[in-house]
Short mmCIF file of C-alpha atoms in Angstrom, two decimals:
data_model
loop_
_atom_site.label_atom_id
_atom_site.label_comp_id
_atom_site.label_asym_id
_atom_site.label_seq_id
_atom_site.Cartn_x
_atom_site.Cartn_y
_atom_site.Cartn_z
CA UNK A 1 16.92 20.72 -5.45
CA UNK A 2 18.66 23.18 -7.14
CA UNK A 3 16.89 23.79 -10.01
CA UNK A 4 12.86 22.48 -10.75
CA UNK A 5 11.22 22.33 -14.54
CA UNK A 6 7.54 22.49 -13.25
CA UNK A 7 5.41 20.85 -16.21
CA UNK A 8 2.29 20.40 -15.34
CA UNK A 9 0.21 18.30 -18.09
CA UNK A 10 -3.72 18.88 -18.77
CA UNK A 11 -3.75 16.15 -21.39
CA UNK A 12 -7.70 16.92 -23.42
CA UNK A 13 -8.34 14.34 -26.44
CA UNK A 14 -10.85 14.69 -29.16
CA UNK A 15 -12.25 11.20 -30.44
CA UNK A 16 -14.78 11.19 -32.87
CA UNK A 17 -16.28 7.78 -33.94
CA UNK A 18 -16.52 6.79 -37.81
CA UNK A 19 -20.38 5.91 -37.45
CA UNK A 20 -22.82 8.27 -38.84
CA UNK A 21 -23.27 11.92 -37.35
CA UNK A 22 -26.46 10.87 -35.11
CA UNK A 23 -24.03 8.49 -33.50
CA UNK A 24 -20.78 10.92 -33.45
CA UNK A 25 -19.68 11.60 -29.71
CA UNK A 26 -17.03 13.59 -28.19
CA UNK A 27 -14.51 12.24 -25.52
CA UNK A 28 -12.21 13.87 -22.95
CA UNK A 29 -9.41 12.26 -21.38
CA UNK A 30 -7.91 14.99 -18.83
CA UNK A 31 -4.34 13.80 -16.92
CA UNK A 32 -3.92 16.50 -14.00
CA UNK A 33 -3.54 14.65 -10.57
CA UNK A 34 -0.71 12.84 -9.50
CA UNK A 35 -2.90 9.69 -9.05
CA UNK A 36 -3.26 9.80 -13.42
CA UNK A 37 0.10 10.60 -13.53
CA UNK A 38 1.64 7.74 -11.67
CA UNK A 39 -0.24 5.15 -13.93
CA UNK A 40 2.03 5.47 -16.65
CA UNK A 41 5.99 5.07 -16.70
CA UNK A 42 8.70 7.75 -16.15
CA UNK A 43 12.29 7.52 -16.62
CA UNK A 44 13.90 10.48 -15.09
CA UNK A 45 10.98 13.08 -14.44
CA UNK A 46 9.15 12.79 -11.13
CA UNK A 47 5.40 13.30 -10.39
CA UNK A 48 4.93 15.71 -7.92
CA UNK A 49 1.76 15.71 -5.53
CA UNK A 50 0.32 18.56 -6.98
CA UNK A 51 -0.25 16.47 -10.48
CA UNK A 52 2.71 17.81 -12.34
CA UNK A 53 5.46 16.12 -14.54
CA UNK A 54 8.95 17.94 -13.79
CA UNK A 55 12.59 16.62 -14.54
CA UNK A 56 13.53 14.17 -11.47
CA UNK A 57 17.10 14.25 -9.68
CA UNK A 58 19.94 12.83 -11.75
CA UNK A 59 20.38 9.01 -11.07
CA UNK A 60 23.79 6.58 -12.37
CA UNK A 61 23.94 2.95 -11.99
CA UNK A 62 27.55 3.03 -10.19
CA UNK A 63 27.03 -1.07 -9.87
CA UNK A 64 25.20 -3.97 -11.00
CA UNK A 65 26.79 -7.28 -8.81
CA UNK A 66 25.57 -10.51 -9.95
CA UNK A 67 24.21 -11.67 -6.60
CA UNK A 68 20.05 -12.83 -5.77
CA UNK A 69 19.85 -10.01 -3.13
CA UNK A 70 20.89 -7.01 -1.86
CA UNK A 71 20.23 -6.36 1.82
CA UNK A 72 22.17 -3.25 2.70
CA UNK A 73 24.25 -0.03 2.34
CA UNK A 74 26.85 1.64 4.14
CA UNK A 75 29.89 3.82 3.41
CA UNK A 76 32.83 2.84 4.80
CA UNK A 77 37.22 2.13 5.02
CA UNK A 78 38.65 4.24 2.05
CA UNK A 79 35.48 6.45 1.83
CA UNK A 80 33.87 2.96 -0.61
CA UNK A 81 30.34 2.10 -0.78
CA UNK A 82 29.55 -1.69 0.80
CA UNK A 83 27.02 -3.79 0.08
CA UNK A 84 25.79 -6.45 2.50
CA UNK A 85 24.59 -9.59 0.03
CA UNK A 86 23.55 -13.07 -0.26
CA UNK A 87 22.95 -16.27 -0.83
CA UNK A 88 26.84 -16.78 -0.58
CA UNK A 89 27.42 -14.35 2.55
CA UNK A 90 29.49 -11.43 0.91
CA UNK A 91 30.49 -8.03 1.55
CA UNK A 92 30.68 -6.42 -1.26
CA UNK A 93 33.04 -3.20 -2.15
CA UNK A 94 31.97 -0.50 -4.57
CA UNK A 95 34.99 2.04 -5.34
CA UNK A 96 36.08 4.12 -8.21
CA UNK A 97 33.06 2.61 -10.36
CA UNK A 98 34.54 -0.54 -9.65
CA UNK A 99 32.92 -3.92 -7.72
CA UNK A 100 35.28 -6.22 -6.27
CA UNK A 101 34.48 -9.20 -3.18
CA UNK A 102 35.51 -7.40 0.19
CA UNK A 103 34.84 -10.15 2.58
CA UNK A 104 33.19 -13.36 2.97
CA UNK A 105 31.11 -14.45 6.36
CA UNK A 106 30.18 -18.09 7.17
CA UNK A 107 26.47 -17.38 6.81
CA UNK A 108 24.84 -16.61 3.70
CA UNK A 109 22.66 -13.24 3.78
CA UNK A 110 24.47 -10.29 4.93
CA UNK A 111 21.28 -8.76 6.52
CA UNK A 112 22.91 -5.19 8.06
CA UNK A 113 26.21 -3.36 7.81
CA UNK A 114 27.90 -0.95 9.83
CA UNK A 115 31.11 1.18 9.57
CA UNK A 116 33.61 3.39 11.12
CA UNK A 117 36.92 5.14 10.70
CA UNK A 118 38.76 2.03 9.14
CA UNK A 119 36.64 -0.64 10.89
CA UNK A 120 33.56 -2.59 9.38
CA UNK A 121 30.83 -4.51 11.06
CA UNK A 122 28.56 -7.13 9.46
CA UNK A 123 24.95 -8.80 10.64
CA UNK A 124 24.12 -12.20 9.17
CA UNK A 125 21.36 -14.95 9.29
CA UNK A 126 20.79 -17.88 9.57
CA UNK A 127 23.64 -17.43 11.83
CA UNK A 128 23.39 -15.06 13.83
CA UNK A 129 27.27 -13.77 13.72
CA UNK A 130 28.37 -9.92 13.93
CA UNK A 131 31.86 -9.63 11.86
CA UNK A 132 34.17 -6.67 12.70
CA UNK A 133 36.22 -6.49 9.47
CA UNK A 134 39.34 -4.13 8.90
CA UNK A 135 40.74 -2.01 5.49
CA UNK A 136 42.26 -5.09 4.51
CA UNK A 137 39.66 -7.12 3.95
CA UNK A 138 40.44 -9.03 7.04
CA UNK A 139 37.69 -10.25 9.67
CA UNK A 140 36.66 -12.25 12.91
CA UNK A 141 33.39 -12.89 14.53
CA UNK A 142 33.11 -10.35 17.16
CA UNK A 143 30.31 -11.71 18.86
CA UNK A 144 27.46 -14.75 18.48
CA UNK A 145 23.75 -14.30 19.31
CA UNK A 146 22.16 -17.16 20.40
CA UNK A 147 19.59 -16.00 17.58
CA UNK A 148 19.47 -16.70 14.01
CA UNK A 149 19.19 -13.21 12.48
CA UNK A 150 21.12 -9.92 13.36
CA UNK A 151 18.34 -7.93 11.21
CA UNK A 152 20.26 -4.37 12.07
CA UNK A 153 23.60 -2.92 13.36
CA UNK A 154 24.09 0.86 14.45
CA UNK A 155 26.97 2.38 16.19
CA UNK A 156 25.40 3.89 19.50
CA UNK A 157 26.67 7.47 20.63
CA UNK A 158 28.20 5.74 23.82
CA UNK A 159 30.47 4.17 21.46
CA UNK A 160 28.70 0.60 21.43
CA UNK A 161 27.72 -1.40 18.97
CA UNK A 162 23.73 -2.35 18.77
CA UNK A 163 22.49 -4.98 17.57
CA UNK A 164 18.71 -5.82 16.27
CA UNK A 165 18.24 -10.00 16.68
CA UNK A 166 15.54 -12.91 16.47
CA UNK A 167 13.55 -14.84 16.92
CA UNK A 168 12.95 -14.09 20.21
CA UNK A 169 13.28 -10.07 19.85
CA UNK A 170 16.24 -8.15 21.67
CA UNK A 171 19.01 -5.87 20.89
CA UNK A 172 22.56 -6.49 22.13
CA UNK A 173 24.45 -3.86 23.16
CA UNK A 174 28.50 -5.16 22.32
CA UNK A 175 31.74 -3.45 23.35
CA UNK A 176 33.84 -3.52 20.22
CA UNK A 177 37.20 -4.15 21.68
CA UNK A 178 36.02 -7.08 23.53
CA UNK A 179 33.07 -8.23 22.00
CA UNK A 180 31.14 -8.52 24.98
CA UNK A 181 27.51 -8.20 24.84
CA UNK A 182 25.18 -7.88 26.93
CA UNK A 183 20.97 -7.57 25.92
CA UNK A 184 20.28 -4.15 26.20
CA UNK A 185 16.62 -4.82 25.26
CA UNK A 186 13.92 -7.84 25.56
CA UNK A 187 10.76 -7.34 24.07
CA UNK A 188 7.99 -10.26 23.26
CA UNK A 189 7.50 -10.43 19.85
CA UNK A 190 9.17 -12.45 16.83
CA UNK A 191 12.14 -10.14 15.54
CA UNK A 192 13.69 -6.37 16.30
CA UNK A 193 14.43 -5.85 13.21
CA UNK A 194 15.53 -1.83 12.89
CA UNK A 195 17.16 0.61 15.25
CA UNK A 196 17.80 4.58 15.52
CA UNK A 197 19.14 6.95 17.72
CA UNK A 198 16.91 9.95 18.33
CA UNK A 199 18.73 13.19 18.94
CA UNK A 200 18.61 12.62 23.01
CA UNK A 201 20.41 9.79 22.25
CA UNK A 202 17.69 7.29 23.35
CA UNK A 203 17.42 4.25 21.17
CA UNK A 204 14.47 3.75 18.74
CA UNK A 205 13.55 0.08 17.56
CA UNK A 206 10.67 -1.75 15.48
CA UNK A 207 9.62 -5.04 15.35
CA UNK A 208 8.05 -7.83 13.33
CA UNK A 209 5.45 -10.06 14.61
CA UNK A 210 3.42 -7.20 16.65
CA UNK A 211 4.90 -4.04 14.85
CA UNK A 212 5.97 -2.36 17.28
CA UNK A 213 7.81 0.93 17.31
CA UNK A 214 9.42 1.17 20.95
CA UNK A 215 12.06 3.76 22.61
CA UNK A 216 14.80 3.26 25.39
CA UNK A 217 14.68 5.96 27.46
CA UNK A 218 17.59 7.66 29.48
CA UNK A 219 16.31 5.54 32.56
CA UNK A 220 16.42 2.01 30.80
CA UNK A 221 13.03 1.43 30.59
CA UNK A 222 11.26 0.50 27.46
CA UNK A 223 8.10 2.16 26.05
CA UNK A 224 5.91 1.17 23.66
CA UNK A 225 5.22 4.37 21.23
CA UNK A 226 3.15 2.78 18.78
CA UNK A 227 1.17 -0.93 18.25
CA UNK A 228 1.22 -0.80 14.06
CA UNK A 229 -1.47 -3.36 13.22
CA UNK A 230 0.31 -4.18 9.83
CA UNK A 231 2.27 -6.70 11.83
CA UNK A 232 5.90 -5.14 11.05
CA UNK A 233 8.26 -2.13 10.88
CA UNK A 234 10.68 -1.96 8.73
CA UNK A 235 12.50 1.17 9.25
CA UNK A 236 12.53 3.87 12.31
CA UNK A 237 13.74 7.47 11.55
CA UNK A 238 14.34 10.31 13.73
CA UNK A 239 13.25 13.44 13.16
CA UNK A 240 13.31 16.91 15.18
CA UNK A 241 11.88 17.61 18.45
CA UNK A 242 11.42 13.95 19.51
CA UNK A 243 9.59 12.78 16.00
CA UNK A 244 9.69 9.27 15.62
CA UNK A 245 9.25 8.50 11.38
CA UNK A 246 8.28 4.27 10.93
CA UNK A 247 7.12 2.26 7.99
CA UNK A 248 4.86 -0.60 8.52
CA UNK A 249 3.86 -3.36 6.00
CA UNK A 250 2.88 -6.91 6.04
CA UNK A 251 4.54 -9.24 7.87
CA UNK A 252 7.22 -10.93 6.03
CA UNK A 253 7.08 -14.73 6.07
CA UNK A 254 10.88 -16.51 6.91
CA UNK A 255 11.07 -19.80 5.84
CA UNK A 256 14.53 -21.83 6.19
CA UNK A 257 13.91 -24.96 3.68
CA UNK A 258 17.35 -26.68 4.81
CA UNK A 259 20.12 -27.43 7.93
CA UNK A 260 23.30 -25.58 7.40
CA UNK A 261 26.25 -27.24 7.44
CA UNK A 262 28.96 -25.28 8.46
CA UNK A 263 32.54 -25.52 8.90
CA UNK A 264 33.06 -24.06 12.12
CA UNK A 265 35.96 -21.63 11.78
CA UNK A 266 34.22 -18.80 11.04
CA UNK A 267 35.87 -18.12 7.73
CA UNK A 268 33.63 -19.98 4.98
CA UNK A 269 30.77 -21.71 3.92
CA UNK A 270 31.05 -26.09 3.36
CA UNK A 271 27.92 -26.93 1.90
CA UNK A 272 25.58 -24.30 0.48
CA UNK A 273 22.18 -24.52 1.57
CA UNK A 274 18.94 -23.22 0.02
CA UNK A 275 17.46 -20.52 2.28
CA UNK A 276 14.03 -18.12 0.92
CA UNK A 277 12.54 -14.92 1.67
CA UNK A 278 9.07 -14.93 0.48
CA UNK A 279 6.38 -12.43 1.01
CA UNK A 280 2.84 -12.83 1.18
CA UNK A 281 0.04 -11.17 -0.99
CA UNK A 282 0.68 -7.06 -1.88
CA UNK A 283 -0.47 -5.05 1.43
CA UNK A 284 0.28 -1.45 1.60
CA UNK A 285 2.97 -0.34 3.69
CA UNK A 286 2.36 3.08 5.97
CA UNK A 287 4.56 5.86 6.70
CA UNK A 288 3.61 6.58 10.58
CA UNK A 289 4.51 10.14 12.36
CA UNK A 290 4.93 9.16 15.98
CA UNK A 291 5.38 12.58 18.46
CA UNK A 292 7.78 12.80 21.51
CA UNK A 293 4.42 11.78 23.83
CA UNK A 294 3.52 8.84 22.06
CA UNK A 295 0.85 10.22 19.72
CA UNK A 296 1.02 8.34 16.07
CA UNK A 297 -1.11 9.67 12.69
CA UNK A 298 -1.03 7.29 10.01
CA UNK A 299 0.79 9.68 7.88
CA UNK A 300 0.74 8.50 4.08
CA UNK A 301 0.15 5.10 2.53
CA UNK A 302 2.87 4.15 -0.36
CA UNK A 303 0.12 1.87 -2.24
CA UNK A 304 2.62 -0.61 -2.33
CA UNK A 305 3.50 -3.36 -0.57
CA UNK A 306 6.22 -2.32 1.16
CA UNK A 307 8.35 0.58 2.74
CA UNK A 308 11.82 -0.80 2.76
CA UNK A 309 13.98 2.14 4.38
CA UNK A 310 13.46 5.91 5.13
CA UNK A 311 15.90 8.96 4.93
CA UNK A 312 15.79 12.17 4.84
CA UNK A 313 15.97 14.88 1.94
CA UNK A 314 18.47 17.90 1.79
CA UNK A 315 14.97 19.99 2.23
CA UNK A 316 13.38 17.55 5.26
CA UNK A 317 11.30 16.03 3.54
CA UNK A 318 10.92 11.95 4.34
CA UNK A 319 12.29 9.71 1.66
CA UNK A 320 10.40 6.31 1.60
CA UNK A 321 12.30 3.76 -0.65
CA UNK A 322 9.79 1.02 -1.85
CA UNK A 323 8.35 -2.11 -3.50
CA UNK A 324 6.48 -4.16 -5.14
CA UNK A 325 7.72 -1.69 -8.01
CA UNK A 326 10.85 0.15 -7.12
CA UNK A 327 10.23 3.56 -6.33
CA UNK A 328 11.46 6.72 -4.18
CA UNK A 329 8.91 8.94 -2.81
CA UNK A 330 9.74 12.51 -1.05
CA UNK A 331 6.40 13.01 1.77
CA UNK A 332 6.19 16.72 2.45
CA UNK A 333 4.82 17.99 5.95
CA UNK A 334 1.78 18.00 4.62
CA UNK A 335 1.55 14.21 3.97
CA UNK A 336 1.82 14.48 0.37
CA UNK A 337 4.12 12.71 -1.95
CA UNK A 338 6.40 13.48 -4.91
CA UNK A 339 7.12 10.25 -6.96
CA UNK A 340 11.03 11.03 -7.14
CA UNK A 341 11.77 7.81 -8.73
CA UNK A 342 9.94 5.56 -10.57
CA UNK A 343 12.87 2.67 -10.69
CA UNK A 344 13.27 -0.01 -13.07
CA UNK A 345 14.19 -2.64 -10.27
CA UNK A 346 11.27 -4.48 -8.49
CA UNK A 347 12.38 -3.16 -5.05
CA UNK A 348 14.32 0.10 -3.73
CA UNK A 349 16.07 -1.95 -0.19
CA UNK A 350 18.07 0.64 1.55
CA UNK A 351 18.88 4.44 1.49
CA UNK A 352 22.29 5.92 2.36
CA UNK A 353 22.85 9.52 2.19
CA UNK A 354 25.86 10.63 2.06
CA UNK A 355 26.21 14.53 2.01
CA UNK A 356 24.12 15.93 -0.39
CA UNK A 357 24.01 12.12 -2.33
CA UNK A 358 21.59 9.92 -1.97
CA UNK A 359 22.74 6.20 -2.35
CA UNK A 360 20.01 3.16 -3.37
CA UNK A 361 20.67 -0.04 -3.15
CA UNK A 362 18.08 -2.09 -5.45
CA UNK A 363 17.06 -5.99 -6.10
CA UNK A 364 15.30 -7.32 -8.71
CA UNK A 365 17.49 -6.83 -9.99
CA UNK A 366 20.71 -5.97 -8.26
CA UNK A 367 22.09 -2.73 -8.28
CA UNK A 368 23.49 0.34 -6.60
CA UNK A 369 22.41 3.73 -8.03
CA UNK A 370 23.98 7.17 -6.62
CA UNK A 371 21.47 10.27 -6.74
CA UNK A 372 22.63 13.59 -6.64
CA UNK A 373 20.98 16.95 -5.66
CA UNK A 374 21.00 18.22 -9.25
CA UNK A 375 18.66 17.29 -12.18
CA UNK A 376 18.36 15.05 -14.97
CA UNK A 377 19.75 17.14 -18.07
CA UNK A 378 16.65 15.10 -19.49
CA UNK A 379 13.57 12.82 -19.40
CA UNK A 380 10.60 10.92 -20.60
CA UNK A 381 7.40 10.32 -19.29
CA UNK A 382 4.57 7.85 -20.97
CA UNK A 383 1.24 7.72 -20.54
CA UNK A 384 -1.15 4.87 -19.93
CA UNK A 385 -2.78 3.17 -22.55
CA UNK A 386 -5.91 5.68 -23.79
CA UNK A 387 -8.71 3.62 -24.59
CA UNK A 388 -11.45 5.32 -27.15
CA UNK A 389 -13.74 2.07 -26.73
CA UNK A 390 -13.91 1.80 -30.82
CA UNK A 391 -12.12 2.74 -33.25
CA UNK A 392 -12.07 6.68 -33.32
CA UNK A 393 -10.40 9.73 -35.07
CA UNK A 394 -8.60 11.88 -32.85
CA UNK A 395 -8.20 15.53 -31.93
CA UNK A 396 -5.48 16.91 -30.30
CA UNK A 397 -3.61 17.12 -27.41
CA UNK A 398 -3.61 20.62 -24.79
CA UNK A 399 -1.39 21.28 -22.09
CA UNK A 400 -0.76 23.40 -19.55
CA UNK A 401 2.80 24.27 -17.32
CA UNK A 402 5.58 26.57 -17.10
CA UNK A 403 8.66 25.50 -19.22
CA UNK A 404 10.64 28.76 -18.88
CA UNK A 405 13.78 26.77 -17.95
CA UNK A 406 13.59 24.11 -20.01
CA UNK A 407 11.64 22.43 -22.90
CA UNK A 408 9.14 19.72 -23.77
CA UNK A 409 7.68 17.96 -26.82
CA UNK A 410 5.17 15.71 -27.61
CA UNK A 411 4.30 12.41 -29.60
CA UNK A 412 1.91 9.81 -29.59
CA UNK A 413 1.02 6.44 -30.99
CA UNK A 414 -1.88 4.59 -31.92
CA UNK A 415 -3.13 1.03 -32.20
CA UNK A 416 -5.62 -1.98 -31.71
CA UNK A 417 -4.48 -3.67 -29.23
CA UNK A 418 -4.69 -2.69 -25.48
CA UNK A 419 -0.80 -3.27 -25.21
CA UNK A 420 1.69 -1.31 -27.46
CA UNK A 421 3.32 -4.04 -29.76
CA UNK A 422 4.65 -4.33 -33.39
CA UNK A 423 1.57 -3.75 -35.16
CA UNK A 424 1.49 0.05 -33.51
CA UNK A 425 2.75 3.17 -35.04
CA UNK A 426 5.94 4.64 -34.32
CA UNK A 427 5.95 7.73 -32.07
CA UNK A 428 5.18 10.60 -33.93
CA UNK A 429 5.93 14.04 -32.82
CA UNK A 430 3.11 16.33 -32.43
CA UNK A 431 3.19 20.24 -33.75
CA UNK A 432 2.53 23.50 -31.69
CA UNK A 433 -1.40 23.25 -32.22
CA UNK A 434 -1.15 19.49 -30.83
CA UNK A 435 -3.31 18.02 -33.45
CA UNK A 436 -2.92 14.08 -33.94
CA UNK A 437 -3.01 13.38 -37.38
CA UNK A 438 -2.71 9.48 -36.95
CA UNK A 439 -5.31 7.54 -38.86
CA UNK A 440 -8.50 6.26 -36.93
CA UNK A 441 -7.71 3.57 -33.85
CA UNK A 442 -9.14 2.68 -30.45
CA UNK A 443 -5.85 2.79 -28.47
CA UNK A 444 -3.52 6.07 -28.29
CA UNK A 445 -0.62 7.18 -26.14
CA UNK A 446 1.18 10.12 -25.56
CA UNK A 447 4.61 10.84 -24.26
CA UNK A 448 6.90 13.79 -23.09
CA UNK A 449 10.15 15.03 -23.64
CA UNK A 450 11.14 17.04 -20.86
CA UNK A 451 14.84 18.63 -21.23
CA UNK A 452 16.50 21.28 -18.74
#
């Protein structure tokens, strides 16, 4: 980051109960770890591991498509942003803070994109078809699995095209001229659903079913780095010196509740089908450091369900995009986490960085939101709901922090019920000396105004 507004918050309040003074007692509530912090809602300020509130990088909502899902993000032909979607199977373009319909496959989730120099490549289910699409907009099936699902695409240093399949896990490896394939990897589990290239240039993979993280090496043979025993691995990163980076979560449940009907031609979709990804109850997906030798330490736990895709920072540090409730988290070498962003969408799905940009694709709904390496001019940050167990006067409000480059200010409200509604007071901004001069309640919050 360029610039950071450290704020840390020691939030102290003062309630003092209307009974009699033999029944008077005081009450501290004290907000000053990052585990307080993260229980209450923050538009564009960041929690930081330490248990500070600071300004978070500056997000924009470049596109909002009106499609159920999206399921990935590349940049590609004329330097655009493309979205791989569904249920109706298209590619979607994202230029000049404009959305238009690039291309449309005969299968109807676009599960994994690929791109370059003019050329795009697109992964679909529940046929398993890989598209090579040019500039124009204009595209042929460039090769068929015999599976349902091509869960991942990445263009291979060797100048082939990989790609992640199932059920019954592989990766093809497919000569993009031709479209030849050949499987490159076999491996018995369910689904290979993600692939990187480590810097040796051997090929990384996880997969659903066991959750497995596995590596290609130079000789062709295929080695097992790490049995996750959360059942699947979303996303393989890698790092420096042979570092292998994977989330694991609970198994995703596939369930196909219809027979496609398609035309045949490759070029559209006859009948529409029904076709559902569900998920089973919350787990908590895991951020794994695997070394060169095969060594894996449970690194850091996202305390939600899910790790969709990981990245890297300008500064190294691991970005872990998430869900049940969207969010972006930065995990230092130390295994600690900065809530970057707390995101209004349901899910954070894929990470593209391009530069020193970050670009999130979202669902729940629908969006694609660019992130730069500067910060938010400005932010807010609410608290969770105080509860004084009766209805109490109260005190006044301390902090602590270092707003030299910026400022903040305070307000609060007050009410009966454990839920801010109607019958609440408006926000009221609080003095230098903090005191709260709302009349007696049981239920207060605070917020602050952080501006750079």
């Amino acid at each position: 980051m360029k610039q950071r507004i450290p704020l840390c918050l020691a939030a102290a309040w003062l309630a003092v109960g209307p009974a009699p003074a033999d029944a008077v007692s005081t009450q501290y509530w004290i907000d000053d770890l990052a585990t307080d912090f993260v229980l209450g809602d923050a538009t564009d300020v960041s929690v930081t591991s330490e248990g500070s509130l600071r300004l978070a990088p500056r997000t924009e909502v470049v596109a909002e498509p009106e499609v159920p899902y999206v399921w990935d993000v590349v940049q590609g032909p004329g330097k655009a942003v493309y979205l791989g979607t569904g249920d109706d199977g298209w590619v979607l373009r994202v230029r000049d803070g404009k959305t238009d319909n690039f291309f449309q496959c005969a299968a109807l989730e676009v599960l994994a994109l690929e791109s370059s120099g003019g050329t795009l490549w697109a992964g679909t289910a529940p046929e398993g078809f890989v598209y090579q699409v040019n500039e124009a907009g204009e595209g042929t099936i460039l090769f068929d699995a015999e599976e349902e699902y091509v869960w991942d695409l990445l263009l291979g240093p060797d100048g082939f095209l990989y790609a992640a399949v199932g059920p019954g896990a592989a990766v093809y490896r497919i000569d993009r001229e031709s479209g030849k394939a050949e499987k490159f990897v076999e491996i018995e589990d369910n689904h290979v659903v993600c692939l990187a290239f480590d810097e040796a240039g051997r090929l990384l993979f996880g997969t659903e079913g066991r959750g497995l993280v596995g590596r290609v090496d130079k000789d062709g043979r295929v080695r097992v780095l790490h049995d996750c025993p959360q059942g699947e691995v979303g996303a393989v990163l890698a790092g420096p010196d042979g570092v292998v980076w994977a989330a694991a979560a609970a198994t995703a449940e596939l369930r196909e509740r219809a027979t496609p009907d398609k035309n045949g031609d490759g070029t559209g979709i006859d009948d529409p089908y029904t076709f559902d990804f569900t998920t089973p109850a919350t787990g908590n997906g895991v951020l794994y450091r695997i070394d060169d030798q095969g060594n894996a330490v449970r690194f850091w736990e996202s305390g939600q369900g899910t790790i969709f895709d990981l990245s890297f920072a300008g500064n190294g540090e691991v970005l872990a995009a998430t869900g049940d409730e969207g969010a972006l988290f930065s995990v230092d070498a130390n295994g600690e986490a900065t809530l970057l962003l707390d995101a209004q969408e349901d899910q954070v799905v894929a990470l593209l960085r391009s530069g020193a940009e970050h670009w999130l694709a979202t669902a729940n709904p629908s969006r694609l939101i660019r992130m730069g390496d500067d910060l938010a001019s400005e932010g807010t940050y609410e608290s969770r709901v105080i509860d004084a167990r009766r209805v109490s006067n109260w005190g006044r409000l301390d902090w602590t922090g270092d707003s030299a480059r910026g400022k903040v200010a305070f307000d609060v409200r007050t009410g009966s019920t454990d839920e801010p509604d109607k019958t609440w007071t408006d926000w009221h901004g609080l003095d230098d000396d903090g005191r709260i001069e709302e009349d007696a309640s049981r239920y207060l919050q605070w917020r602050a105004r952080l501006k750079g």
